XYZ file of C-alpha atoms in Angstrom:
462
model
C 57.421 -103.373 208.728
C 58.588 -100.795 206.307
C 59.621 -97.328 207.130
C 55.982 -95.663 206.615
C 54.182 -98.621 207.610
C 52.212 -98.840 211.345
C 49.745 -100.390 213.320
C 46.974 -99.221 214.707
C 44.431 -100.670 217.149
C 40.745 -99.711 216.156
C 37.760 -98.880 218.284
C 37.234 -102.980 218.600
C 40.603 -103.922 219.706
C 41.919 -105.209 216.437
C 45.351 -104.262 215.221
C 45.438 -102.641 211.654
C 48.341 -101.776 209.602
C 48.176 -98.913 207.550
C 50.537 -96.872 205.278
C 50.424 -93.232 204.926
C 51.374 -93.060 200.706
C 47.739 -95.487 200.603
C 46.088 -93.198 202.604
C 46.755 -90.582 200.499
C 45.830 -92.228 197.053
C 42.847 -93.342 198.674
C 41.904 -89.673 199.387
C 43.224 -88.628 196.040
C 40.777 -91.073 194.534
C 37.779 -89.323 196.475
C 37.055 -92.160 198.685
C 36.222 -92.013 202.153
C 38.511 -92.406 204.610
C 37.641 -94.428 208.256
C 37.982 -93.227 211.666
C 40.928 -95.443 212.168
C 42.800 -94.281 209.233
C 42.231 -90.522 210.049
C 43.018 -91.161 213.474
C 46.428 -93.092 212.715
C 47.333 -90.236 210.078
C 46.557 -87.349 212.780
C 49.327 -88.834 215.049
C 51.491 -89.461 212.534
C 51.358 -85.742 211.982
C 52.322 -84.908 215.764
C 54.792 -87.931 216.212
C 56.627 -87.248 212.617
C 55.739 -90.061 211.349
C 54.283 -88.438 208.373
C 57.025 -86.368 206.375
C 55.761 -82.701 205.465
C 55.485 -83.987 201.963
C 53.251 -86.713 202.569
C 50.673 -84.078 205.061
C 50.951 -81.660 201.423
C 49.805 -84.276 199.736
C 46.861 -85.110 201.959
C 45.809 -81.764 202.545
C 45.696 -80.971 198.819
C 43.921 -84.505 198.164
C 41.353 -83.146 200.973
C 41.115 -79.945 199.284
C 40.640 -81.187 196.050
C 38.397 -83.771 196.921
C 36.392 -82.273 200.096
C 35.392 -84.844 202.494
C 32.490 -86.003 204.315
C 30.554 -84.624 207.053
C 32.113 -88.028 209.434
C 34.993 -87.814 207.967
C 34.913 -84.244 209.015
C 33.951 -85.020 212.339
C 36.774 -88.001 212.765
C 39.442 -85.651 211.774
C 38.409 -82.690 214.362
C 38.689 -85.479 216.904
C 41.260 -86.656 216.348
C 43.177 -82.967 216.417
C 41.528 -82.582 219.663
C 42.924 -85.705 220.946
C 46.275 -84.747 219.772
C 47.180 -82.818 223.095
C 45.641 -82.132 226.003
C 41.861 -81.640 226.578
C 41.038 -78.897 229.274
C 39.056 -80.270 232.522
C 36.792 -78.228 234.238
C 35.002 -78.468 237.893
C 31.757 -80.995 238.253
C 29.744 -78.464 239.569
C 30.388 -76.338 236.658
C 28.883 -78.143 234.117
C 26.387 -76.011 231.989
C 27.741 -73.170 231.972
C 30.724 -73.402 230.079
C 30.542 -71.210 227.128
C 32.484 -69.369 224.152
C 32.476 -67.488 220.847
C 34.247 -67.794 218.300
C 34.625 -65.339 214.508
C 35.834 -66.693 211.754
C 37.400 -63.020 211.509
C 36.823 -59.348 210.054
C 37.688 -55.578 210.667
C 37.310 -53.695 213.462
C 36.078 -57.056 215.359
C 36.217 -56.372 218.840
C 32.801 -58.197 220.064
C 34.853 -60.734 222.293
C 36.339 -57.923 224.661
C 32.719 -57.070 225.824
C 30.960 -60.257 225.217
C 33.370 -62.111 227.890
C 32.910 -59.895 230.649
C 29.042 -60.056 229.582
C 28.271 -63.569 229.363
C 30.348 -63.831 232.978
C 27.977 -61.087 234.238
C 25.375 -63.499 233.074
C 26.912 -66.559 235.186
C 28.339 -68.440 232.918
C 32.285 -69.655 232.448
C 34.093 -67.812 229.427
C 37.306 -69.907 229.148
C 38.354 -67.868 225.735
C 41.328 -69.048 224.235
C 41.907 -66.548 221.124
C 44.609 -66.164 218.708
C 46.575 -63.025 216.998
C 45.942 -60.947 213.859
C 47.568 -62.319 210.791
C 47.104 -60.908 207.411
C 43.963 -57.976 207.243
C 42.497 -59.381 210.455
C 43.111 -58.019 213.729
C 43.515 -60.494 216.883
C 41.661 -60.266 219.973
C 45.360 -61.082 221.898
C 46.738 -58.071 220.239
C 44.019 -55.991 220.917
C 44.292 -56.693 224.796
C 48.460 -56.537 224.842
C 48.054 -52.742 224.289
C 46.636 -52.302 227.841
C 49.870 -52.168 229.788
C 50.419 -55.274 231.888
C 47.886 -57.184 230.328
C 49.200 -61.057 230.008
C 47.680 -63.429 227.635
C 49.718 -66.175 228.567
C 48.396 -68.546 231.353
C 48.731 -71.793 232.760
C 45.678 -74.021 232.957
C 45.216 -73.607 236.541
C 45.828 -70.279 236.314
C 42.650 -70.406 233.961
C 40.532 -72.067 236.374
C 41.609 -70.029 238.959
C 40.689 -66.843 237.414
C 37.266 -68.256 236.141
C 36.556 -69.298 239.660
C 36.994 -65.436 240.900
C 36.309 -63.495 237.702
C 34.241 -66.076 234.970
C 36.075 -65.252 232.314
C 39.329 -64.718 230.547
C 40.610 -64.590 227.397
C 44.096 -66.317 226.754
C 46.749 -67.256 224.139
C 46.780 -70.995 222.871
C 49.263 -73.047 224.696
C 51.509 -75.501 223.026
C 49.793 -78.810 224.269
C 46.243 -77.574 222.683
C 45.636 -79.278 219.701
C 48.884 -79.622 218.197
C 48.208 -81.161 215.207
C 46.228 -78.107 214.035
C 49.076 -75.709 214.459
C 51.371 -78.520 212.153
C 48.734 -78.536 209.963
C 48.084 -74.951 209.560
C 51.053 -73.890 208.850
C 51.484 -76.282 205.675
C 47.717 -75.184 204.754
C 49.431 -71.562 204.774
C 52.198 -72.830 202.284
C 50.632 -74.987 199.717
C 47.610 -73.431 199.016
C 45.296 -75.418 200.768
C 43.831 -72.641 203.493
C 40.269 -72.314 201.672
C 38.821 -75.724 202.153
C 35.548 -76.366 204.494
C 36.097 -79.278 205.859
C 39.776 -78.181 206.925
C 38.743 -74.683 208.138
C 35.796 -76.104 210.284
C 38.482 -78.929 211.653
C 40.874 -76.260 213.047
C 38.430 -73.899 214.356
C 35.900 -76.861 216.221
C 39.278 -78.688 217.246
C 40.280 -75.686 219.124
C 36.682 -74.815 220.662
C 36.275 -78.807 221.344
C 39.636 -78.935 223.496
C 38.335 -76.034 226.014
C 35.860 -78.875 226.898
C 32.754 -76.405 226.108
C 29.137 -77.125 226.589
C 27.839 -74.793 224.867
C 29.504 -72.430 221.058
C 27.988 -69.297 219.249
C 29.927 -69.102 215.866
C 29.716 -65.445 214.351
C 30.947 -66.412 210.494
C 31.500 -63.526 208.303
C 30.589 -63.102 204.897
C 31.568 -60.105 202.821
C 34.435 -58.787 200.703
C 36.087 -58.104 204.127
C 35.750 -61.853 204.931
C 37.494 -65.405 204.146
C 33.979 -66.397 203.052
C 33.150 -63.879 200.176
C 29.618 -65.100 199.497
C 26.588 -66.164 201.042
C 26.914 -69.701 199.961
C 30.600 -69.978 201.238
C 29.491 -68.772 204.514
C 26.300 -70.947 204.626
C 28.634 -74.515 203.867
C 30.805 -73.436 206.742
C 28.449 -72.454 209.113
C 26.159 -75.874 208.559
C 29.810 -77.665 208.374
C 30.999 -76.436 211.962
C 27.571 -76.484 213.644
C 27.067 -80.322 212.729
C 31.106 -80.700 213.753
C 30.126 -79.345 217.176
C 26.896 -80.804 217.382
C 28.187 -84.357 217.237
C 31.090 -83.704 219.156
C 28.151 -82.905 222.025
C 28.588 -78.950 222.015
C 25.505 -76.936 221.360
C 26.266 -74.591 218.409
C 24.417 -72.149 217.194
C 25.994 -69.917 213.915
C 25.297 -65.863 213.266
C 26.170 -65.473 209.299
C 27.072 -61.249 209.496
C 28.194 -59.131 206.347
C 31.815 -57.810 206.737
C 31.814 -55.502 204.180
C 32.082 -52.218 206.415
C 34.111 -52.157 209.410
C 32.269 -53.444 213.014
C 32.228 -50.050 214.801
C 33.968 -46.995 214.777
C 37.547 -47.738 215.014
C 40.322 -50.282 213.597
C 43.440 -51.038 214.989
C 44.335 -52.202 218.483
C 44.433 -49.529 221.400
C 41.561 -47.605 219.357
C 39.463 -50.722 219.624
C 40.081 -51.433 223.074
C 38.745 -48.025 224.228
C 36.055 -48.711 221.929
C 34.641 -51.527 223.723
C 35.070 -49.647 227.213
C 33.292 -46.988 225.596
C 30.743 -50.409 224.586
C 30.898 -51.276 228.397
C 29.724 -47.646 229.508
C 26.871 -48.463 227.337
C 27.888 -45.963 224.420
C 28.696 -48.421 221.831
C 27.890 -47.882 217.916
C 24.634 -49.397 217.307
C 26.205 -52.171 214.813
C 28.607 -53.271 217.408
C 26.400 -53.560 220.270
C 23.916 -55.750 217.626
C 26.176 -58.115 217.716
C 27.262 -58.263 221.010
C 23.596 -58.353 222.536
C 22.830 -61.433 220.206
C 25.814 -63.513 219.816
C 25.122 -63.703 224.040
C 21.813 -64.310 223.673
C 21.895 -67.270 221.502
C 24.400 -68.549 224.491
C 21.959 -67.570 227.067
C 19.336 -69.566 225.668
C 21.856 -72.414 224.842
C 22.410 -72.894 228.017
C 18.733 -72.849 229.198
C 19.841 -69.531 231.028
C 17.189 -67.515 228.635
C 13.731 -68.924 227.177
C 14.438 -67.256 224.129
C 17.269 -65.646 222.054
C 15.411 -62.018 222.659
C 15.677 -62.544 226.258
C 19.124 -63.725 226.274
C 19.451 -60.442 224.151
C 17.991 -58.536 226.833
C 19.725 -60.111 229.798
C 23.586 -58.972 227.568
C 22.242 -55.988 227.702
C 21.129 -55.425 231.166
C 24.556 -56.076 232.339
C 25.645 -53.374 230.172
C 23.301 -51.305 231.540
C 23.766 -51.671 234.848
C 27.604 -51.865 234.945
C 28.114 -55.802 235.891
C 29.747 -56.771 232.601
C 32.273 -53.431 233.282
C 32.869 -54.775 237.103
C 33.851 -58.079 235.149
C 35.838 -56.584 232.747
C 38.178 -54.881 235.313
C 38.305 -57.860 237.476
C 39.707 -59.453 234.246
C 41.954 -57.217 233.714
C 43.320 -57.372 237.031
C 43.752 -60.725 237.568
C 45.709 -61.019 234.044
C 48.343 -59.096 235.144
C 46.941 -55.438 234.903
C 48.203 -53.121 237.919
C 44.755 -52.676 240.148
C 45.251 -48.433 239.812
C 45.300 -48.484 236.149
C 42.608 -51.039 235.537
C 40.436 -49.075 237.790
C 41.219 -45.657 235.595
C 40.553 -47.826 232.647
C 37.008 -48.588 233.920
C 36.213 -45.819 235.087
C 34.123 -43.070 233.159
C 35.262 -39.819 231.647
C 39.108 -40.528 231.870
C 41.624 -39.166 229.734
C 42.411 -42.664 228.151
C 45.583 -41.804 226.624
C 46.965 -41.288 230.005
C 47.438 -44.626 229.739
C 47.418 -45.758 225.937
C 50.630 -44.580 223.967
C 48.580 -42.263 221.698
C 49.896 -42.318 217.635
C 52.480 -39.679 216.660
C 49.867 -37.702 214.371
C 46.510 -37.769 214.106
C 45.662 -36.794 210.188
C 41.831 -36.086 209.144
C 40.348 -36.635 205.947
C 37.268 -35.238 204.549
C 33.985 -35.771 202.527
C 34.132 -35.086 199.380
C 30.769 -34.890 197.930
C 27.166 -34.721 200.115
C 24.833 -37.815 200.032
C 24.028 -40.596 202.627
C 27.285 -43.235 203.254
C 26.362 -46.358 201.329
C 29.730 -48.407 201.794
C 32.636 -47.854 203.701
C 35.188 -50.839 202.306
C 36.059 -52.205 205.126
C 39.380 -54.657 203.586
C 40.637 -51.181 202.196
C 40.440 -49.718 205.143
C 42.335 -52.855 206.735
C 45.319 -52.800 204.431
C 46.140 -49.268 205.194
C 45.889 -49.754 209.222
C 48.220 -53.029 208.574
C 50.578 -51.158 206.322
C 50.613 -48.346 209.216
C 52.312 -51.222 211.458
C 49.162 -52.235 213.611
C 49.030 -55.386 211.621
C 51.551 -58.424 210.525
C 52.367 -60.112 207.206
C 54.210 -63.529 209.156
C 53.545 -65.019 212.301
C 55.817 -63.145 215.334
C 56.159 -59.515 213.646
C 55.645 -57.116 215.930
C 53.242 -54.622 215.693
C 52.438 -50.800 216.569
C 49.465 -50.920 219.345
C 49.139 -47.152 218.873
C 48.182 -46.634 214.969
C 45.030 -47.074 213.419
C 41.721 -45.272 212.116
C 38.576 -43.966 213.534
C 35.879 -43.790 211.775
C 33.491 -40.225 212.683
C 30.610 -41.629 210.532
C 28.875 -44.864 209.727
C 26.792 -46.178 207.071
C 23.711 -45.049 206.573
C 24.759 -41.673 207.960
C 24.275 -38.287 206.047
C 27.417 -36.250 205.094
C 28.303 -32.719 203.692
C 31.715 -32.452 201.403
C 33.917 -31.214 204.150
C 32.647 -32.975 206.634
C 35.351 -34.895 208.472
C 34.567 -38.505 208.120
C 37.541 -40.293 208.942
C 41.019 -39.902 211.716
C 44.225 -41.787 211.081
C 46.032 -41.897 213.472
C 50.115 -42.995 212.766
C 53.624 -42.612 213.104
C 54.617 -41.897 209.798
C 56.408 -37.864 209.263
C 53.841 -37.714 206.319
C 50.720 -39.566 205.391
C 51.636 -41.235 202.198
C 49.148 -39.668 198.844
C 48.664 -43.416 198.085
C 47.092 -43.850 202.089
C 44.964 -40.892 201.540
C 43.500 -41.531 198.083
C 42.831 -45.652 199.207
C 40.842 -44.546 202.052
C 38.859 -42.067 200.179
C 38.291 -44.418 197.363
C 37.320 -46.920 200.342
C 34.020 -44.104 200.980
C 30.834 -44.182 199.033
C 28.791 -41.659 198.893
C 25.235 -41.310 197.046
C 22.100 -39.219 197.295
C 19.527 -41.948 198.713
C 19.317 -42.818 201.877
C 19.396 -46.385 203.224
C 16.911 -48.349 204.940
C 17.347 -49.282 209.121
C 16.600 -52.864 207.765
C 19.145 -53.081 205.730
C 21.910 -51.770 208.100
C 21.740 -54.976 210.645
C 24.610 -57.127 210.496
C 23.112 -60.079 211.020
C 22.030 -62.308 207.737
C 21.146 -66.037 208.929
C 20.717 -67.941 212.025
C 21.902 -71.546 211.416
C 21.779 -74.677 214.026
């Protein structure tokens, strides 16, 4: 048997021999490729049987050549099958739930949604993942609270789901492997923006928590991987049939992300955002999405009879303070000292007794009257990241502390002088090039918008 030549036993029994290089022509050559074949070139991936070369190769022949909706499906198995697959007590089966955004700016919804959804009972196991690029991540977010630990075992998982419901968690090393292999040559040969390869990482990672249940929030917007409607529709059908076959009820949300979700961007300044969301004071475009991502879960699970009431159940935990109680229990048992995740809970505190606060706080201003039309939300994004609170490569670190908040929204009415936005950094001077991106980031115009037009929400797929 040559070098890059194996067998394979398929689903029958039989042993097949297959060779990676024919593999690859055959995908080059826009032909199909089998369950066995995908399956045998997934572990070759994670063993090292396949040489980085070859896995370029294939993912470029994928790109190039897209692949169908089994094939699809046979590769996120087999990355979930690649490491381990998290197990989860008989009793509760039903309940276990998640969300997942394909990412935007200012996207805290999963910091309030958890605790919700728990409130609700159901089981949150939420593994998430850090900011790269203009995105911020929901681990990142968290790490400013002081104490706050994202890393946990599996049984430490369970355990705190059994006391709390939820948690949200880094990605340990023995979850889907191959994906993290094959993202990272994705990252370095061009190959990122393909459907069936973006739907494969995100459903492999879902599919491993063992889920019964997935609410997919897929942006679409110049602030978004998907820049258009269509994009975001292919996706969205791509990971909901993924999920569906793979037995997890999916339901997708297609939302603009053109404007940033909320008021604030960067990490600390969203976290008090959502505990400001938790008190029930959240901006109106934020809570949107909150109160229906849940209730498409709610009803998933048969926990609602409808969307709306699922809607309405998210927000009467809000309302009456259960998703909060669930929020500090969370923090708690991740690692957060009991005194200061009480403070942090707690109404009318001075927050930045416990955040590290930016340096300066600079405020720009309005410079013409009209109703706010656009606030570009990736502009706004590559400032805060430049600031420090984001990373260009995986590991940078990061400043918690720096950011923007936004004092108006769109659709609201302005007067030149009227502050409209706070930076908050640790720079000795705000740079002229800062300040003139963020005010070229705000448009301004005489009319006035319509309430329609300022939900979030586009499409309901699955």
């Amino acid at each position: 048997m040559g070098e890059e030549q194996h067998l394979y036993r398929n689903k029958a029994g039989v042993m097949k021999t297959y060779r990676i290089p024919d593999l690859i022509a055959k995908k080059r050559d826009g032909k199909g490729l089998t369950h066995g074949e995908i399956q045998h070139f997934v572990e070759g991936v994670v063993n090292g049987h396949v040489q980085e070369s070859q896995l370029g190769a294939m993912l470029m022949a994928i790109f190039l050549q897209g692949m169908g909706l089994d094939e699809a499906t046979h590769l996120t198995r087999a990355m979930v099958t690649s490491g381990d697959v998290l197990t989860w007590p008989k009793e509760w089966k039903g309940l276990m739930v998640d969300k997942h955004s394909t990412g935007g700016v200012g996207d805290k919804v999963s910091l309030p949604l958890a605790p919700a959804l728990a409130a609700c009972g159901l089981k949150v196991p939420m593994i998430s993942g850090r900011g790269l690029g203009h995105t911020g991540g929901t681990l990142d977010k968290l790490e400013s609270i002081p104490g706050f630990q994202v890393s946990c075992s599996t049984q430490k998982m369970k355990d705190i789901l059994a006391d709390v419901g939820c948690c949200i968690v880094g990605q340990t090393s023995m979850l889907v492997p191959a994906d993290r292999i094959m993202y990272a040559t994705r990252d370095v040969t061009g190959t990122v923006e393909s459907i069936p390869l973006i739907s494969a990482s995100i459903v492999s990672k879902k599919a491993a928590e063992n889920l019964d249940s997935l609410v997919l929030d897929v942006k679409v917007g110049k602030a978004a991987g998907m820049k258009t409607e269509e994009m975001a529709q292919k996706l969205a059908k791509s990971m909901v049939s993924i999920c569906n076959d793979l037995g997890i009820k999916t339901v997708a949300l297609l939302t603009k992300m053109d404007n940033p979700i909320g008021k604030t961007v960067g990490n600390s300044l969203e976290v008090i955002e959502c505990l400001e969301c938790l008190h029930g004071n959240g901006p109106s475009d934020l809570m949107e999405l909150i109160y229906k991502l849940g209730g498409q879960l709610l009803h998933s699970v048969g926990k609602a009879t409808s969307p709306q009431e699922g809607y309405r159940h998210i927000e009467d935990t809000i309302l009456n303070g259960s998703a909060m109680q669930k929020f500090c229990a969370m923090l708690k048992a991740q690692g957060v000292e009991e005194s200061v995740a009480n403070k942090l809970c707690t109404r009318e505190i001075d927050l930045y007794s416990i955040f590290t606060p930016a340096k300066n706080v600079m405020e720009i201003r309005c410079q013409k009257e009209g109703y706010v039309q656009a606030i570009d939300g990736l502009e706004l994004a590559l400032v805060c990241k430049e600031l420090g609170a984001g990373r260009t490569k995986a590991g940078e670190s990061i400043n918690h502390a720096v950011g923007l908040e936004l004092k108006v929204q769109v659709g609201d009415a302005v007067k030149t002088g009227d502050v409209w936005i706070k930076v908050h950094h640790d720079e000795a001077v705000l740079s002229d090039n800062h300040v003139n991106q963020l005010q070229k980031a705000l448009e301004v115009e005489s009319r006035p918008i319509e309430a329609q037009a300022l939900s979030r929400v586009i499409d309901v797929i699955g």
